Tab-separated table of C-alpha atoms in Angstrom:
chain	number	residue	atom	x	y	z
A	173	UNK	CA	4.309	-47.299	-17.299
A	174	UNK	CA	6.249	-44.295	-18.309
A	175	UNK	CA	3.459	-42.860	-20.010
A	176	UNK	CA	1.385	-43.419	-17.292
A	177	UNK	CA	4.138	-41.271	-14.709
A	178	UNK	CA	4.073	-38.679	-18.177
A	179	UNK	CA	0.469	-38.297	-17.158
A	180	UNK	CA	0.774	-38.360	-13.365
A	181	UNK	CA	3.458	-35.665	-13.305
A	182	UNK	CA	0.996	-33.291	-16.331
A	183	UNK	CA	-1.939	-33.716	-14.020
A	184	UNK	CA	-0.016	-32.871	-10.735
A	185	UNK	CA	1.470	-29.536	-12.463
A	186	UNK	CA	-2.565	-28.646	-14.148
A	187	UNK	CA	-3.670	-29.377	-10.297
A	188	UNK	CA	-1.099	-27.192	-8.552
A	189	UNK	CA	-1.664	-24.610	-11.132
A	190	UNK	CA	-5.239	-24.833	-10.686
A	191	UNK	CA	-4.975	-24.248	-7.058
A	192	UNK	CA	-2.620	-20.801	-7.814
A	193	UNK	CA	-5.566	-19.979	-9.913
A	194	UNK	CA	-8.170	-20.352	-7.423
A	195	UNK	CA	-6.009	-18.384	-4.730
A	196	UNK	CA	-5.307	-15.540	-6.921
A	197	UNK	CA	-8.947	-15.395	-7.874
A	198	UNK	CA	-10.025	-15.694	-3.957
A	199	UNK	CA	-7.290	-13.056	-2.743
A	200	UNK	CA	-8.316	-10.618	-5.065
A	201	UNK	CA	-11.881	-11.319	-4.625
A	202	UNK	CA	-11.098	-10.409	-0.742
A	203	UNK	CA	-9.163	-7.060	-1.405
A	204	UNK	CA	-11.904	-5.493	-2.366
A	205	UNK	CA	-12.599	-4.263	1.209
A	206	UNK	CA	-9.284	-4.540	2.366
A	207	UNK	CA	-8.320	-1.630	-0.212
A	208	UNK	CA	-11.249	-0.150	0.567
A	209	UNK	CA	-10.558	0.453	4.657
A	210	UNK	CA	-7.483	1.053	4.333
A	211	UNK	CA	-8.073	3.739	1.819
A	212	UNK	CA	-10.868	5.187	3.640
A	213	UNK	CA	-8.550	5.507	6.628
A	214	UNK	CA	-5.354	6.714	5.217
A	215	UNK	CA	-8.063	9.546	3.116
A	216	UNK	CA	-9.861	10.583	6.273
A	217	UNK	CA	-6.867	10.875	8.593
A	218	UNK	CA	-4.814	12.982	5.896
A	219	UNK	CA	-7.522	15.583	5.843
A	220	UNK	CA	-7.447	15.877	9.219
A	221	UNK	CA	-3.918	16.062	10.447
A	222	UNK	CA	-3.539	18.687	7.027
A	223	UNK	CA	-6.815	20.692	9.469
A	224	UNK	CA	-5.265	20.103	12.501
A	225	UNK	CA	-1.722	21.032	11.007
A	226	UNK	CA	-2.773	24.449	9.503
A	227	UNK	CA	-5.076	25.539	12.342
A	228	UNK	CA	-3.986	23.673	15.737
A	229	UNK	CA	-0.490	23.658	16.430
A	230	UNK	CA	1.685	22.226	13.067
A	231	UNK	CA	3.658	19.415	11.969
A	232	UNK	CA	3.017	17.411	15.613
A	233	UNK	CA	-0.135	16.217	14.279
A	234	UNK	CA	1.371	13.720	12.285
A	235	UNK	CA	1.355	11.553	15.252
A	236	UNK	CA	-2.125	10.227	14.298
A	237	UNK	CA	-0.746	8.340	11.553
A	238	UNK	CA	-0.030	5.789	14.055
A	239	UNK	CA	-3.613	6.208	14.958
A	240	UNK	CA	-4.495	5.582	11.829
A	241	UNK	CA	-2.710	2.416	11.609
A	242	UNK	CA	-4.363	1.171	14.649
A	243	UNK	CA	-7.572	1.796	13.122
A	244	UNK	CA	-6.989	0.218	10.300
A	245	UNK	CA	-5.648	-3.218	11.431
A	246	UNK	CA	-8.495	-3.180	13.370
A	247	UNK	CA	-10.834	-2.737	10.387
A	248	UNK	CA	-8.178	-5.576	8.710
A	249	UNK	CA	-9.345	-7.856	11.470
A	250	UNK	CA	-12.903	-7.395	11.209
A	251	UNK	CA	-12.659	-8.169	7.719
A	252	UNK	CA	-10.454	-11.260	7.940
A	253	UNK	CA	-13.548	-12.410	10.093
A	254	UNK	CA	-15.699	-12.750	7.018
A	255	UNK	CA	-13.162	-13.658	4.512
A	256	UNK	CA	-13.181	-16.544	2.110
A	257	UNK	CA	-9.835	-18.799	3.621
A	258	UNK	CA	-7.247	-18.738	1.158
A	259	UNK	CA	-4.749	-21.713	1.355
A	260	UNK	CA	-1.280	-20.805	1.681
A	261	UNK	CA	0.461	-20.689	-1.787
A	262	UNK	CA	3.139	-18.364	-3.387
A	263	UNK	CA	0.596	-15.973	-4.345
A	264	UNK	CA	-0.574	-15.127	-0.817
A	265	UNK	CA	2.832	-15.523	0.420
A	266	UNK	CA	4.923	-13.098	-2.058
A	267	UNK	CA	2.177	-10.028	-1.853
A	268	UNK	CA	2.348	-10.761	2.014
A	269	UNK	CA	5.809	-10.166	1.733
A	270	UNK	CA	5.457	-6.928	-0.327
A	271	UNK	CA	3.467	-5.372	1.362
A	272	UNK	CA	5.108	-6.346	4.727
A	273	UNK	CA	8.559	-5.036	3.147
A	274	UNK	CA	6.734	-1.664	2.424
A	275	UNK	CA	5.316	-1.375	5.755
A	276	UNK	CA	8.720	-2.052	7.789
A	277	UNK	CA	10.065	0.292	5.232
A	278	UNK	CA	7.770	2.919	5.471
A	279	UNK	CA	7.598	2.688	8.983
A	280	UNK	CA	11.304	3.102	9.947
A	281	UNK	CA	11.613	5.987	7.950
A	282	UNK	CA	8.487	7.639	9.756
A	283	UNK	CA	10.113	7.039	12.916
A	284	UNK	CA	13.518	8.275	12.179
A	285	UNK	CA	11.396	11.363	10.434
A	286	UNK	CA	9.305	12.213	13.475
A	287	UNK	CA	11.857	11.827	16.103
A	288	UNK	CA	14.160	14.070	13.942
A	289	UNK	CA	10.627	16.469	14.252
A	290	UNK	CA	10.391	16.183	17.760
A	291	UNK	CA	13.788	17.273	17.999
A	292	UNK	CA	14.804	13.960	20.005
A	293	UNK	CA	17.229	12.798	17.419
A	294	UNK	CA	19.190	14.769	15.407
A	295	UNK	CA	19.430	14.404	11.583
A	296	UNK	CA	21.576	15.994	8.891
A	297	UNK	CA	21.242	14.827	5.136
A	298	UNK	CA	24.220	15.805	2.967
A	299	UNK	CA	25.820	15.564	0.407
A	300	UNK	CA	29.984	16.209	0.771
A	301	UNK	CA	31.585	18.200	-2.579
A	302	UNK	CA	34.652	19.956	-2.983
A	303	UNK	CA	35.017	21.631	-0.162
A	304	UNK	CA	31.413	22.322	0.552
A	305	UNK	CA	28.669	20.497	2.043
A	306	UNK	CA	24.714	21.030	0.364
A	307	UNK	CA	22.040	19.974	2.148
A	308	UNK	CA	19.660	17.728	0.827
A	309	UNK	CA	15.677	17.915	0.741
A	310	UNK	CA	13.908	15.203	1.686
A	311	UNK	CA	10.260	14.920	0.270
A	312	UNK	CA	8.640	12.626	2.498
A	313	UNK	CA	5.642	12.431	0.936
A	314	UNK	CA	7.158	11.896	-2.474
A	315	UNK	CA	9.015	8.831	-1.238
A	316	UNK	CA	6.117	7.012	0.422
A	317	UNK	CA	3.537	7.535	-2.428
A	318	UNK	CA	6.471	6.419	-4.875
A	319	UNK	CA	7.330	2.963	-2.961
A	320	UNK	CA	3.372	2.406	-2.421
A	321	UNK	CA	2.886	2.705	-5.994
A	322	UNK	CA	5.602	0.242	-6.564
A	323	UNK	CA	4.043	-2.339	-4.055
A	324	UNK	CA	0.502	-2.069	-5.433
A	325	UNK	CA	1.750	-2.685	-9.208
A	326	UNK	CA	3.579	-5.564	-7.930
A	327	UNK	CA	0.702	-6.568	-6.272
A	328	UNK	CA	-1.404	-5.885	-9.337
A	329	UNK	CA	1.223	-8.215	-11.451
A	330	UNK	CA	0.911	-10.859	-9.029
A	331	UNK	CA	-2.653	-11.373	-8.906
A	332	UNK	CA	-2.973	-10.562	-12.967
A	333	UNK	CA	-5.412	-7.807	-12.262
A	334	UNK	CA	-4.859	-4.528	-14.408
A	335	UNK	CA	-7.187	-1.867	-12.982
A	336	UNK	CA	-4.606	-2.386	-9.376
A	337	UNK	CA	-1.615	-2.173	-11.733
A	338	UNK	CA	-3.173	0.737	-13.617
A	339	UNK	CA	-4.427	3.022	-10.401
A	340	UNK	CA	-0.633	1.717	-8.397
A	341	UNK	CA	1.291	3.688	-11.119
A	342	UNK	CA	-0.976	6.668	-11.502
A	343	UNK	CA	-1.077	6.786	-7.435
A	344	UNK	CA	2.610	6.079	-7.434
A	345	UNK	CA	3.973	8.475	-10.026
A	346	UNK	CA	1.390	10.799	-9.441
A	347	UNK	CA	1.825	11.274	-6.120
A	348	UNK	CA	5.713	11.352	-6.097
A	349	UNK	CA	5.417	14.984	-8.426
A	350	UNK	CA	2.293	16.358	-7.033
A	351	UNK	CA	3.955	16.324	-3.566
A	352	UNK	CA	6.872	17.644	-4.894
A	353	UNK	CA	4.422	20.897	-5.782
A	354	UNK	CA	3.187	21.335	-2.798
A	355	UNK	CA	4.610	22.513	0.741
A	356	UNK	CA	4.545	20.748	3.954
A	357	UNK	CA	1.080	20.683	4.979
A	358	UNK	CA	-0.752	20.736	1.391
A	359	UNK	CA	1.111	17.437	0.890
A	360	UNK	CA	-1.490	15.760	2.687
A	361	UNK	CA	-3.814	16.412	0.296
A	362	UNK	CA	-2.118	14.797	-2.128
A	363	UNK	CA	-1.671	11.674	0.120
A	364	UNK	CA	-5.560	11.753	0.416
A	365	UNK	CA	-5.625	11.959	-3.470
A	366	UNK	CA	-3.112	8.734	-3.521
A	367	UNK	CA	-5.588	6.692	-1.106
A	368	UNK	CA	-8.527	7.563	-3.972
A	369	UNK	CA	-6.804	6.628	-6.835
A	370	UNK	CA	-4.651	3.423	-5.561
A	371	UNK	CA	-6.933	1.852	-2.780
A	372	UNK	CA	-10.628	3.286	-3.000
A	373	UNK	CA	-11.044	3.373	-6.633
A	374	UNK	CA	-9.555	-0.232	-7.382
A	375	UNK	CA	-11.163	-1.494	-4.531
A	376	UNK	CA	-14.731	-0.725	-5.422
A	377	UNK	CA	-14.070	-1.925	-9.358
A	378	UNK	CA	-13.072	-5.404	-7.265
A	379	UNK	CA	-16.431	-4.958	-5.426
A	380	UNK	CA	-18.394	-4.608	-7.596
A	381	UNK	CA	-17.102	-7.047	-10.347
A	382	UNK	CA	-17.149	-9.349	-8.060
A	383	UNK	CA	-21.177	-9.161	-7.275
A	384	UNK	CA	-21.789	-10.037	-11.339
């Protein structure tokens, strides 16, 4: 009888980690053209708000980011359409949660960032010393392409796929000291760069091995 509950309890754990398996293999399977929109979208808009910044009126552009997130949630749920379903496990769960930390993340500190642009809310970085106050730059483009690095290597460890954990740390390290090169508008460029290397590249190696 014990044996028999030995055996019950092995085959339960093979079966559960079977099913982790199989949703790993199925979310990453379905990435492919997640990464792929998304990319395409966060590419095309930073070449155009860089345009539209340098030749049409500045830094006030930046308000099509939000644009840009419109359009690609909508692209999100035209692809969910035609996605494999995934049951819910940890492994759909935990990179939901990344990259949902990233975006609220990301997000507030756009916000705070663009009203502070608009001049609708003021804000003053410092840094107190003796007797002296030094005010700090903050590279916004450094910051984002840092934590989105961090979220697709995570992402990458999750789902055990090297090429995303490869392409998040070049786009996330990459990007942090190339924007740090570059002034204001040029950044965007370098944003475009970070949607080639850590969403449109790994994206099409998914495709692609996938249709083997």
């Amino acid at each position: 009888m014990e044996e028999n509950k030995n055996m019950t309890a092995e085959r339960s754990l093979e079966i559960i980690k079977d099913q982790i398996e199989r949703s790993r293999r199925t979310i990453t399977k379905n990435s492919s053209k997640s990464l792929i929109s998304w990319g395409i979208c966060v590419f095309v808009f930073a070449l155009l708000i860089a345009y539209l910044w340098k030749h049409h009126g500045g830094p006030v552009w930046n308000v099509l980011w939000a644009v840009m997130w419109l359009c690609g949630c909508l692209a999100e749920w035209f692809i969910a359409k035609h996605k494999e379903p995934v049951p819910t496990t940890f492994v759909s769960k935990t990179i939901g949660q990344v990259w949902g930390t990233f975006g609220i993340f990301m997000g507030a500190i756009g916000f705070i960032f663009g009203l502070a642009g608009c001049g609708l809310l003021d804000v003053t970085f410092t840094v107190s010393g003796d007797n002296q106050i030094t005010h700090a730059y903050i590279n916004l483009t450094s910051i984002i392409s840092l934590s989105f690095g961090i979220a697709s290597t995570i992402t990458g460890c999750i789902l055990k796929n090297r090429i995303v954990q490869i392409c998040g740390v070049i786009a996330g390290l990459g990007g942090f000291f190339c924007a740090l090169q570059y002034p204001w508008s040029e950044q965007l460029y370098v944003m475009a760069a970070v949607a080639v290397v850590g969403l449109i590249v790994p994206g099409f190696v998914i495709y692609f091995q996938n249709q083997k």
